[in-house]
Amino acid sequence: MAALNGAVENGQPDKKVPPLPRPLRSLEVKYTKIFINNEWHESTSGKKFPTYNPSTLEKICDIEEGDKPDVDSAVEAAKAAFQRGSPWRLLDAPSRGRLLHNLADLLERDRVILATLETMDTGKPFLQAYFIDLEGCIKTLRYYAGWADKIQGRTIPVDENFVCFTRHEPMGVCGAITPWNFPLLMLVWKMAPALCCGNTLVIKPAEQTPLTSLYIGSLIKEVGFPPGVVNIVPGYGPTAGAAISTHDSIDKIAFTGSTKVGKLIKEAASKSNLKRVTLELGGKNPCIVCADADLDLAVECAHQGVFFNQGQCCTAASRVFVEEQIYPEFVKRSVEFAKKRLVGDPFDARTEQGPQIDQKQFDKILELIESGKKEGAKLECGGLAIEDRGLFIKPTVFSEVTDNMRIAKEEIFGPVQPIMKFKSIEEVIRRANSTEYGLTAAVFTKNLDRALTLASALQSGTVWINCYNALYAQAPFGGFKMSGNGREL
Amino acid sequence: MKKQGSDGNPAPVMPALPEPLKDLKIKYTKIFINNEWHDSVSGKKISVFNPATEEKICEVEEGDKADVDKAVKAARKAFELGSAWRTMDASERGRLLNKLADLVQRDRLILATMEAIDGGKLFSTAYLMDLGACIKTLRYCAGWADKIHGRTVPMDGNFFTFTRHEPIGVCGQIIPWNFPLVMFIWKIAPALCCGNTVVVKPAEQTPLSALYMGSLIKEAGFPPGVVNIVPGFGPTAGSAISHHMDIDKVAFTGSTEVGKLIKEAAGKSNLKRVTLELGGKSPNIIFADADLDAAVEFAHIGLFYHQGQCCIAGSRIFVEEPVYDEFVRRSIERAKKYTLGDPLKPDVQQGPQIDKEQFKKILELIESGKKEGAKLECGGGPWGDKGYFIQPTVFSNVTDDMRIAKEEIFGPVQQIMKFKTIDEVIKRANNTTYGLAAAVFTKDIDKALTFAAALQAGTVWVNCYSALSAQCPFGGFKMSGNGREM
């Protein structure tokens, strides 16, 4: 996070440390309607749905509930905006890039508002929303702004007397269904590449967290994207989401969420019009710590790797394999870290962990914790909810975990760290790969050969070596096996 | 910043043309090294003239070998492993280039006025075209900075192999006087995008906009030593660059004659990499089935733009026999519609040539055209009583052996020749040591594609001329250059 306040003098970031940003108290939620053609619409059905603050369990406001008719209107708008000869189709590529760049400027301008909304809606600590989520959004927009006029086809020397060239054309109307764990960041990951290439969009943000996505609608309009290029329809999966995945006029769907729902989407795409599908799904990501690792680094990375964002990351390091020799020490230090982790009001600058997103997730996590206790894992710390605090769960560490336990197999998506032991590299490769998931993996070792061997042997889209969650707009991201199809970024 | 599409129509809009600044003060006249302004080691200065009035604008410090050495030392230090520039994120390099574009946008009026006064360039052209291109090029290269990929390679044996695209190092860049600011940006933007450091020598006739850029580079926040600017003469400062043992690459835009000297010097010294953008004698081929009005207009602008001082000037126009007479007639009409004068004035369409040397050379070539038997259709001599103005000149019945058909004129002199068949015109068009650009006007798709392949030119335009964009590579075949820019 160099140059926090953006100031650069002679190439050196400003040495003064800027004051920490503060959330806005009593922020009024201005955008609660469906966004189509740069206008705000009520739902066709008249229905609304509530969105809650998971820290206080209070309702924030009501949001227009989109369903099939609203999705249909949105798709019509997106189709019209994509017609040959439309302003969006005629806009030259560098100008598309400028629009994305200007959108990044507006996110920078409204960074505190967006971070406050994100924390209200998701419970994630405000400073993390500000410095991590919003930073990722701004950088991703600027990265894609740069690609817009560099998408080149080729000329090809085919046999016989022909001129042959390829042209990379936008697909058309893209449906995007985004999750609740990084609402704004996941929206930007979908929007920026799609718009960069000249597509139009119909977006359904998660019903738990629509606020920042709808706010972005207002910025899309302010920046000057033509009407219909971006449309946002809040609603539920089985209704609005299904309407998107089965729509005959949507050319592609991109989804981030659970593997279970990802399968439904791919099925629906096939049954309808064979729309192209990209999926970013779950993970049960192995984090392998070898005896020769820098132990402090490994402990801290593994800790943040599983507990970041209340454990609600597809990249969560939810199977920590530690080489036998250092196992007790690793567990001891991990427990220390977990016990120190500050759980509380996400608007408090000291908080590291906020609440889980909703009752359903909360119940599921506690159920899996109980299964861990029942199936014989050793509960080192945590293991229950924080009394009288709604959806807050104590950072939990299990040791002596074996591969057949539910906590070793199922994605928990909560603040629970299962730590298992291994003896040899061949063994840990086999065990790490023994899952239908394959999103990310991490290896901690100082040995170059071991690092490179594991980098190839692990069946994961990303392998981190001596680091965790190193994610940047410049590097592609996505899963092997049932963690997903295709790559983002 | 111009807000695009606020009414739903996002087509890029040309900015409204303001008036040039009255009383432009020249603030930056010294050598720019390490983000600081230096006097020349020798104490010498160069006088800078306004070609429209022949009056001196100001003096700038005259750099020579000693100043180039200082600049190279600064550039080398800024390029050291572990330096601020070497450890900067690629995306941050891009951000700095974007910031520089913002500053150029902010100071667009200053820079355009300066280009017009220093280079004799029409103010309207400088403001709308030159400055527009500078901003777009900076933004285009800003976007590439963090997208320069190497590859991982599955080689034989139990190896992990990958390529890494690394900056070359200290790049010497020698800039011409016809598009001083645009050529400056075309050189520094890609170089900085890739992480190099540069030592730039602007043309001695037109150093002012380059020196102003020094102040913007410092303001944008580039670390000291990343960009260094040393105004001076070719045989002294330019030669010091091309011979320097600690410069890793030299990029030059200018005449073929000097380009050869530079490549030779590079070979004699340290085998520095060389890219050259040199002269041209570009053929513009007009078929009978062309849209004749469009062809006449494009051929006209293609030659007369910026007083004919373009490397891509379409200076051999081959017209298919059936439409030859009509083409000549319309071209003469078009060339006569000119008001010459002060390039700052809005109703002026043609400014002066850059200096006395060019002025004399062009007039000499015009005389050779008359002597060798070409038909002078209009113009043919100087204009006005001060400034280096030449009347727009059209020659018809030009044959391939005439000097005006072979040598680069770099002035407002249009040659129109006749042809009968495709094979003939391909041969004649290619019969030159140059190969920068070419154009063909026809509605027939087969003819168009045949010429795109048959013409020995870096760029072939079909039914247009001078279409250039930051996104497209540009450069010459044969003796028009080595390598590509953009």
mmCIF file with all atom_site columns, C-alpha atoms in Angstrom, chain A residues 2-3 6-12 87-88 90-95 98-99 101-102 105 139 142-147 149-150 152 163 221-227 452 474, chain B residues 1-6 8-12 35 84 88-92 95-96 98 102 105 136 139-141 143-144 146-147 149 160 218-224 449 471:
data_model
loop_
_atom_site.group_PDB
_atom_site.id
_atom_site.type_symbol
_atom_site.label_atom_id
_atom_site.label_alt_id
_atom_site.label_comp_id
_atom_site.label_asym_id
_atom_site.label_entity_id
_atom_site.label_seq_id
_atom_site.pdbx_PDB_ins_code
_atom_site.Cartn_x
_atom_site.Cartn_y
_atom_site.Cartn_z
_atom_site.occupancy
_atom_site.B_iso_or_equiv
_atom_site.pdbx_formal_charge
_atom_site.auth_seq_id
_atom_site.auth_comp_id
_atom_site.auth_asym_id
_atom_site.auth_atom_id
_atom_site.pdbx_PDB_model_num
ATOM 1  C CA . ALA A 1 2   ? 2.674   2.445   -1.062  1.00 0.00 ? 2   ALA A CA 1
ATOM 2  C CA . ALA A 1 3   ? 1.850   6.131   -1.361  1.00 0.00 ? 3   ALA A CA 1
ATOM 3  C CA . GLY A 1 6   ? -0.949  9.342   -3.462  1.00 0.00 ? 6   GLY A CA 1
ATOM 4  C CA . ALA A 1 7   ? 1.731   11.978  -3.020  1.00 0.00 ? 7   ALA A CA 1
ATOM 5  C CA . VAL A 1 8   ? 4.993   11.312  -4.767  1.00 0.00 ? 8   VAL A CA 1
ATOM 6  C CA . GLU A 1 9   ? 7.940   13.661  -4.569  1.00 0.00 ? 9   GLU A CA 1
ATOM 7  C CA . ASN A 1 10  ? 10.780  12.956  -6.945  1.00 0.00 ? 10  ASN A CA 1
ATOM 8  C CA . GLY A 1 11  ? 9.631   9.359   -7.237  1.00 0.00 ? 11  GLY A CA 1
ATOM 9  C CA . GLN A 1 12  ? 9.636   8.736   -3.487  1.00 0.00 ? 12  GLN A CA 1
ATOM 10 C CA . PRO A 1 87  ? -22.800 4.924   -29.263 1.00 0.00 ? 87  PRO A CA 1
ATOM 11 C CA . TRP A 1 88  ? -21.084 2.161   -27.252 1.00 0.00 ? 88  TRP A CA 1
ATOM 12 C CA . LEU A 1 90  ? -18.920 3.180   -32.173 1.00 0.00 ? 90  LEU A CA 1
ATOM 13 C CA . LEU A 1 91  ? -16.895 4.471   -29.267 1.00 0.00 ? 91  LEU A CA 1
ATOM 14 C CA . ASP A 1 92  ? -13.210 4.074   -30.037 1.00 0.00 ? 92  ASP A CA 1
ATOM 15 C CA . ALA A 1 93  ? -11.214 1.788   -27.829 1.00 0.00 ? 93  ALA A CA 1
ATOM 16 C CA . PRO A 1 94  ? -9.054  4.429   -26.127 1.00 0.00 ? 94  PRO A CA 1
ATOM 17 C CA . SER A 1 95  ? -12.246 6.278   -25.147 1.00 0.00 ? 95  SER A CA 1
ATOM 18 C CA . ARG A 1 98  ? -10.840 6.693   -20.565 1.00 0.00 ? 98  ARG A CA 1
ATOM 19 C CA . LEU A 1 99  ? -14.298 5.963   -19.188 1.00 0.00 ? 99  LEU A CA 1
ATOM 20 C CA . HIS A 1 101 ? -10.119 5.432   -15.890 1.00 0.00 ? 101 HIS A CA 1
ATOM 21 C CA . ASN A 1 102 ? -12.577 8.185   -14.987 1.00 0.00 ? 102 ASN A CA 1
ATOM 22 C CA . ASP A 1 105 ? -11.229 8.519   -10.300 1.00 0.00 ? 105 ASP A CA 1
ATOM 23 C CA . LYS A 1 139 ? -6.312  -0.596  -9.378  1.00 0.00 ? 139 LYS A CA 1
ATOM 24 C CA . ARG A 1 142 ? -7.069  1.370   -14.035 1.00 0.00 ? 142 ARG A CA 1
ATOM 25 C CA . TYR A 1 143 ? -5.448  -1.863  -15.185 1.00 0.00 ? 143 TYR A CA 1
ATOM 26 C CA . TYR A 1 144 ? -8.321  -2.622  -17.545 1.00 0.00 ? 144 TYR A CA 1
ATOM 27 C CA . ALA A 1 145 ? -8.567  0.979   -18.682 1.00 0.00 ? 145 ALA A CA 1
ATOM 28 C CA . GLY A 1 146 ? -5.090  0.366   -20.120 1.00 0.00 ? 146 GLY A CA 1
ATOM 29 C CA . TRP A 1 147 ? -6.028  -2.806  -21.987 1.00 0.00 ? 147 TRP A CA 1
ATOM 30 C CA . ASP A 1 149 ? -7.080  -0.287  -26.974 1.00 0.00 ? 149 ASP A CA 1
ATOM 31 C CA . LYS A 1 150 ? -4.541  -3.107  -26.922 1.00 0.00 ? 150 LYS A CA 1
ATOM 32 C CA . GLN A 1 152 ? -5.181  -7.226  -30.919 1.00 0.00 ? 152 GLN A CA 1
ATOM 33 C CA . VAL A 1 163 ? -5.945  -12.437 -46.656 1.00 0.00 ? 163 VAL A CA 1
ATOM 34 C CA . LYS A 1 221 ? -24.053 7.363   -15.048 1.00 0.00 ? 221 LYS A CA 1
ATOM 35 C CA . GLU A 1 222 ? -21.929 10.253  -13.790 1.00 0.00 ? 222 GLU A CA 1
ATOM 36 C CA . VAL A 1 223 ? -18.861 9.156   -15.729 1.00 0.00 ? 223 VAL A CA 1
ATOM 37 C CA . GLY A 1 224 ? -20.832 8.982   -18.941 1.00 0.00 ? 224 GLY A CA 1
ATOM 38 C CA . PHE A 1 225 ? -21.203 5.360   -19.958 1.00 0.00 ? 225 PHE A CA 1
ATOM 39 C CA . PRO A 1 226 ? -24.056 5.325   -22.484 1.00 0.00 ? 226 PRO A CA 1
ATOM 40 C CA . PRO A 1 227 ? -27.427 4.137   -21.132 1.00 0.00 ? 227 PRO A CA 1
ATOM 41 C CA . LEU A 1 452 ? 9.231   -25.389 -7.618  1.00 0.00 ? 452 LEU A CA 1
ATOM 42 C CA . GLN A 1 474 ? -2.118  -8.006  -13.482 1.00 0.00 ? 474 GLN A CA 1
ATOM 43 C CA . MET B 2 1   ? -11.181 16.982  -18.087 1.00 0.00 ? 1   MET B CA 1
ATOM 44 C CA . LYS B 2 2   ? -13.619 16.671  -20.943 1.00 0.00 ? 2   LYS B CA 1
ATOM 45 C CA . LYS B 2 3   ? -16.540 14.576  -19.728 1.00 0.00 ? 3   LYS B CA 1
ATOM 46 C CA . GLN B 2 4   ? -17.426 12.119  -22.441 1.00 0.00 ? 4   GLN B CA 1
ATOM 47 C CA . GLY B 2 5   ? -20.910 11.031  -23.192 1.00 0.00 ? 5   GLY B CA 1
ATOM 48 C CA . SER B 2 6   ? -22.723 12.981  -20.526 1.00 0.00 ? 6   SER B CA 1
ATOM 49 C CA . GLY B 2 8   ? -25.391 9.561   -23.864 1.00 0.00 ? 8   GLY B CA 1
ATOM 50 C CA . ASN B 2 9   ? -23.260 10.244  -26.922 1.00 0.00 ? 9   ASN B CA 1
ATOM 51 C CA . PRO B 2 10  ? -19.754 9.197   -26.094 1.00 0.00 ? 10  PRO B CA 1
ATOM 52 C CA . ALA B 2 11  ? -18.039 9.969   -29.400 1.00 0.00 ? 11  ALA B CA 1
ATOM 53 C CA . PRO B 2 12  ? -14.707 11.664  -28.709 1.00 0.00 ? 12  PRO B CA 1
ATOM 54 C CA . ASN B 2 35  ? 15.326  17.077  -12.293 1.00 0.00 ? 35  ASN B CA 1
ATOM 55 C CA . ALA B 2 84  ? 13.623  4.249   -6.874  1.00 0.00 ? 84  ALA B CA 1
ATOM 56 C CA . MET B 2 88  ? 8.911   1.055   -8.638  1.00 0.00 ? 88  MET B CA 1
ATOM 57 C CA . ASP B 2 89  ? 5.848   -1.103  -9.395  1.00 0.00 ? 89  ASP B CA 1
ATOM 58 C CA . ALA B 2 90  ? 5.150   -1.323  -13.097 1.00 0.00 ? 90  ALA B CA 1
ATOM 59 C CA . SER B 2 91  ? 1.633   -0.034  -12.461 1.00 0.00 ? 91  SER B CA 1
ATOM 60 C CA . GLU B 2 92  ? 3.138   2.979   -10.705 1.00 0.00 ? 92  GLU B CA 1
ATOM 61 C CA . ARG B 2 95  ? 0.436   6.027   -13.215 1.00 0.00 ? 95  ARG B CA 1
ATOM 62 C CA . LEU B 2 96  ? 3.274   8.541   -13.614 1.00 0.00 ? 96  LEU B CA 1
ATOM 63 C CA . ASN B 2 98  ? -0.855  9.141   -16.955 1.00 0.00 ? 98  ASN B CA 1
ATOM 64 C CA . ASP B 2 102 ? -2.797  15.144  -17.249 1.00 0.00 ? 102 ASP B CA 1
ATOM 65 C CA . GLN B 2 105 ? -3.519  18.450  -20.945 1.00 0.00 ? 105 GLN B CA 1
ATOM 66 C CA . LYS B 2 136 ? -3.080  9.964   -26.368 1.00 0.00 ? 136 LYS B CA 1
ATOM 67 C CA . ARG B 2 139 ? -1.994  7.429   -22.027 1.00 0.00 ? 139 ARG B CA 1
ATOM 68 C CA . TYR B 2 140 ? -1.556  4.514   -24.415 1.00 0.00 ? 140 TYR B CA 1
ATOM 69 C CA . CYS B 2 141 ? 1.932   3.752   -23.146 1.00 0.00 ? 141 CYS B CA 1
ATOM 70 C CA . GLY B 2 143 ? -1.562  1.370   -20.048 1.00 0.00 ? 143 GLY B CA 1
ATOM 71 C CA . TRP B 2 144 ? 1.157   -0.975  -21.272 1.00 0.00 ? 144 TRP B CA 1
ATOM 72 C CA . ASP B 2 146 ? 2.200   -3.395  -16.222 1.00 0.00 ? 146 ASP B CA 1
ATOM 73 C CA . LYS B 2 147 ? 1.282   -5.648  -19.137 1.00 0.00 ? 147 LYS B CA 1
ATOM 74 C CA . HIS B 2 149 ? 4.723   -10.198 -20.182 1.00 0.00 ? 149 HIS B CA 1
ATOM 75 C CA . PHE B 2 160 ? 12.141  -24.222 -14.690 1.00 0.00 ? 160 PHE B CA 1
ATOM 76 C CA . LYS B 2 218 ? 9.645   16.857  -12.430 1.00 0.00 ? 218 LYS B CA 1
ATOM 77 C CA . GLU B 2 219 ? 6.156   17.956  -11.369 1.00 0.00 ? 219 GLU B CA 1
ATOM 78 C CA . ALA B 2 220 ? 4.647   14.557  -12.206 1.00 0.00 ? 220 ALA B CA 1
ATOM 79 C CA . GLY B 2 221 ? 7.077   12.916  -9.805  1.00 0.00 ? 221 GLY B CA 1
ATOM 80 C CA . PHE B 2 222 ? 9.511   10.952  -11.991 1.00 0.00 ? 222 PHE B CA 1
ATOM 81 C CA . PRO B 2 223 ? 12.638  10.267  -9.914  1.00 0.00 ? 223 PRO B CA 1
ATOM 82 C CA . PRO B 2 224 ? 15.691  12.419  -10.701 1.00 0.00 ? 224 PRO B CA 1
ATOM 83 C CA . LEU B 2 449 ? -5.074  -5.998  -51.002 1.00 0.00 ? 449 LEU B CA 1
ATOM 84 C CA . GLN B 2 471 ? -2.045  1.869   -31.079 1.00 0.00 ? 471 GLN B CA 1
#
